[in-house]
Amino acid sequence: MAQWTSAVGAAQLARLLTSQQDRPAGPGSKRPPAYRALADGIRLLVLEGRVPVAARLPAERELALSLSVSRTTVAAAYEALRSEGFLESRRGAGSWTAVPAGNPLPARGLEPLPPEALGSVIDLGTAALPAPEPWLTRAVQGALEELPPYAHTHGDYPAGLPALRSMIADRYTQRGIPTMPEQIMVTTGAMGAMDAICHLFAGRGERIAVESPSYANILQLMREAGARLVPVAMAGGLAGWDVDRWRQVLREAAPRLAYVVADFHNPTGALADEDQRRKLVDAARSAGTVLVADETMSELWLDPDLDMPRTVCAFDPAGSTVITVGSASKAFWAGMRIGWVRAAPDVIRSLVAARAYADLGTPVLEQLAVNWLFGTGGWEQAVELRRAQARENRDALVAAVRRELPEWEFEVPQGGLTLWVRTGGLSGSRLAEAGERVGVRVPSGPRFGVDGAFEGYVRLPFTVGGAVAEEAAVRLAAAARLVESGVSGSGDAARPFVA
């Protein structure tokens, strides 16, 4: 019986391998044999999670043709991977990826670092800050006081607590977007909202247009739902969207859904202006595409004089095109797993009906805590505290990276939680691997792209400040030196494989 559970085609694997660009070898640098470079490239893809464990690899002849190398090179690379525990084979069943005994399974998204590792590793993998106390404690205490009447019910509220739905609707209305409670569904975080939307609108094989780059965990959620991702390149720097590209993709690919982050885009930090928002909504409406606007970062402006544009749904007064996703996780605390969807009432009814086969509802106590924050003014004070913390961390991280890695390039965003950094020609994947060796965890650019894009980038979140930010930059510089010297891999030189 075959031990593989999925398959990677020769053309796909070739694209992933050739995306692993690195700085050219300097004078006197010794490049590894072709088979070794190929083995290292496949091993790195497995460790990054971009090629799943237990994925069947193409036959030697097929991969050799796609890479324009000899079959002997591929055979030697496969044999090296088998000897290191990254490949298993069986006659008649082919070869499939594996991880050596004792190695953790690679993550496909951006999971938080285990608590036991926090003392020795600086975690730049997750863009989330500690809770803004005392507001978390006060919100939970307030929720406990409101809990008794709900404790006498069944506790299942598939659309969310009526009080919280009404509160969220009122907050949109106060922003100039008339909203009824019937247009709101409370979810288990923004990920829960996106999961419900994808399952309702984009069945297996449906196209979803996404920004390129985009948020890694959402991309992975869509892949696992069976969607076909259509990447649309962002405009340069922090300029937001390239609306002409969006209009062309929506017209030609006719995706069922489009997913965008207009407010301090994750990972680039870009902020789309009102003209871009209006034109994108018009383009989506013309193409018959449902536009999902993720505004989980919308309250995290860090520059006090910034004039925030209107939300994307403000340009869809009929409510027929835009679905908005919001969350308490970024602006308040990631441990507060409360999100919401704002959409037309018929869409909300469909989402609620489908929820009976998923999670039934969101925890009541956490909903009451967020409702307490919204109703008492605690939310505004907690978010202001969050902004001050993120601003201080941003400035410390920017200064440290500029000092330790002056050849790295980035633009400083006016808000959000992330810095999108071009790594001076180094492979982001190899920097991430080398970072594990020197005690800093950083996600590589390809996690935020489709089919190996953005190999020359890493994402740095504003989650550490002060001396920790300075030490993080020192460790990143050490990781960069390892990559430059070609020893970031498992002993042999770790240069990229380029056919």
PDB file of N, CA and C in Angstrom, residues 143 155 157 159-162 164-165 186-187 336 338 361-372:
ATOM      1  N   ALA A 143     -17.766  40.437  31.865  1.00  0.00           N
ATOM      2  CA  ALA A 143     -18.507  39.356  31.211  1.00  0.00           C
ATOM      3  C   ALA A 143     -19.102  38.397  32.232  1.00  0.00           C
ATOM      4  N   GLY A 155     -27.049  27.985  25.346  1.00  0.00           N
ATOM      5  CA  GLY A 155     -25.716  28.526  25.096  1.00  0.00           C
ATOM      6  C   GLY A 155     -25.269  28.520  23.648  1.00  0.00           C
ATOM      7  N   TYR A 157     -25.556  30.069  20.052  1.00  0.00           N
ATOM      8  CA  TYR A 157     -26.029  31.244  19.321  1.00  0.00           C
ATOM      9  C   TYR A 157     -25.296  31.273  17.979  1.00  0.00           C
ATOM     10  N   ALA A 159     -25.606  32.736  15.209  1.00  0.00           N
ATOM     11  CA  ALA A 159     -25.357  34.046  14.611  1.00  0.00           C
ATOM     12  C   ALA A 159     -24.607  34.976  15.551  1.00  0.00           C
ATOM     13  N   GLY A 160     -24.444  34.559  16.796  1.00  0.00           N
ATOM     14  CA  GLY A 160     -23.811  35.409  17.797  1.00  0.00           C
ATOM     15  C   GLY A 160     -24.822  35.931  18.796  1.00  0.00           C
ATOM     16  N   LEU A 161     -24.350  36.404  19.944  1.00  0.00           N
ATOM     17  CA  LEU A 161     -25.248  36.978  20.933  1.00  0.00           C
ATOM     18  C   LEU A 161     -25.957  38.190  20.344  1.00  0.00           C
ATOM     19  N   PRO A 162     -27.263  38.291  20.511  1.00  0.00           N
ATOM     20  CA  PRO A 162     -27.986  39.456  19.963  1.00  0.00           C
ATOM     21  C   PRO A 162     -27.403  40.791  20.427  1.00  0.00           C
ATOM     22  N   LEU A 164     -24.280  41.537  21.186  1.00  0.00           N
ATOM     23  CA  LEU A 164     -23.031  41.844  20.494  1.00  0.00           C
ATOM     24  C   LEU A 164     -23.288  42.144  19.025  1.00  0.00           C
ATOM     25  N   ARG A 165     -24.190  41.427  18.380  1.00  0.00           N
ATOM     26  CA  ARG A 165     -24.519  41.721  16.977  1.00  0.00           C
ATOM     27  C   ARG A 165     -25.026  43.154  16.851  1.00  0.00           C
ATOM     28  N   VAL A 186     -21.374  36.758  14.307  1.00  0.00           N
ATOM     29  CA  VAL A 186     -20.187  36.668  15.144  1.00  0.00           C
ATOM     30  C   VAL A 186     -19.532  35.311  14.898  1.00  0.00           C
ATOM     31  N   THR A 187     -18.208  35.321  14.763  1.00  0.00           N
ATOM     32  CA  THR A 187     -17.477  34.100  14.418  1.00  0.00           C
ATOM     33  C   THR A 187     -16.345  33.855  15.409  1.00  0.00           C
ATOM     34  N   MET A 336      -8.323  36.442  22.324  1.00  0.00           N
ATOM     35  CA  MET A 336      -9.743  36.770  22.312  1.00  0.00           C
ATOM     36  C   MET A 336     -10.292  36.397  20.942  1.00  0.00           C
ATOM     37  N   ILE A 338     -12.670  36.347  18.864  1.00  0.00           N
ATOM     38  CA  ILE A 338     -13.951  36.878  18.433  1.00  0.00           C
ATOM     39  C   ILE A 338     -13.752  37.618  17.115  1.00  0.00           C
ATOM     40  N   GLY A 361     -21.331  27.699  17.094  1.00  0.00           N
ATOM     41  CA  GLY A 361     -21.338  29.058  17.611  1.00  0.00           C
ATOM     42  C   GLY A 361     -20.028  29.414  18.277  1.00  0.00           C
ATOM     43  N   THR A 362     -19.944  30.660  18.731  1.00  0.00           N
ATOM     44  CA  THR A 362     -18.744  31.200  19.356  1.00  0.00           C
ATOM     45  C   THR A 362     -18.944  31.242  20.866  1.00  0.00           C
ATOM     46  N   PRO A 363     -17.895  30.995  21.670  1.00  0.00           N
ATOM     47  CA  PRO A 363     -18.047  30.971  23.128  1.00  0.00           C
ATOM     48  C   PRO A 363     -18.744  32.224  23.674  1.00  0.00           C
ATOM     49  N   VAL A 364     -19.711  32.006  24.539  1.00  0.00           N
ATOM     50  CA  VAL A 364     -20.542  33.090  25.070  1.00  0.00           C
ATOM     51  C   VAL A 364     -19.724  34.044  25.930  1.00  0.00           C
ATOM     52  N   LEU A 365     -18.868  33.511  26.790  1.00  0.00           N
ATOM     53  CA  LEU A 365     -18.129  34.367  27.711  1.00  0.00           C
ATOM     54  C   LEU A 365     -17.250  35.358  26.955  1.00  0.00           C
ATOM     55  N   GLU A 366     -16.580  34.920  25.902  1.00  0.00           N
ATOM     56  CA  GLU A 366     -15.729  35.831  25.140  1.00  0.00           C
ATOM     57  C   GLU A 366     -16.559  36.878  24.401  1.00  0.00           C
ATOM     58  N   GLN A 367     -17.722  36.487  23.916  1.00  0.00           N
ATOM     59  CA  GLN A 367     -18.601  37.470  23.279  1.00  0.00           C
ATOM     60  C   GLN A 367     -19.025  38.540  24.282  1.00  0.00           C
ATOM     61  N   LEU A 368     -19.342  38.120  25.489  1.00  0.00           N
ATOM     62  CA  LEU A 368     -19.736  39.079  26.520  1.00  0.00           C
ATOM     63  C   LEU A 368     -18.577  40.003  26.876  1.00  0.00           C
ATOM     64  N   ALA A 369     -17.364  39.483  26.864  1.00  0.00           N
ATOM     65  CA  ALA A 369     -16.195  40.315  27.174  1.00  0.00           C
ATOM     66  C   ALA A 369     -16.011  41.399  26.123  1.00  0.00           C
ATOM     67  N   VAL A 370     -16.110  41.044  24.850  1.00  0.00           N
ATOM     68  CA  VAL A 370     -15.971  42.043  23.791  1.00  0.00           C
ATOM     69  C   VAL A 370     -17.130  43.033  23.847  1.00  0.00           C
ATOM     70  N   ASN A 371     -18.323  42.548  24.122  1.00  0.00           N
ATOM     71  CA  ASN A 371     -19.478  43.443  24.239  1.00  0.00           C
ATOM     72  C   ASN A 371     -19.270  44.441  25.380  1.00  0.00           C
ATOM     73  N   TRP A 372     -18.682  43.989  26.479  1.00  0.00           N
ATOM     74  CA  TRP A 372     -18.369  44.892  27.602  1.00  0.00           C
ATOM     75  C   TRP A 372     -17.377  45.954  27.159  1.00  0.00           C
TER      76      TRP A 372
END
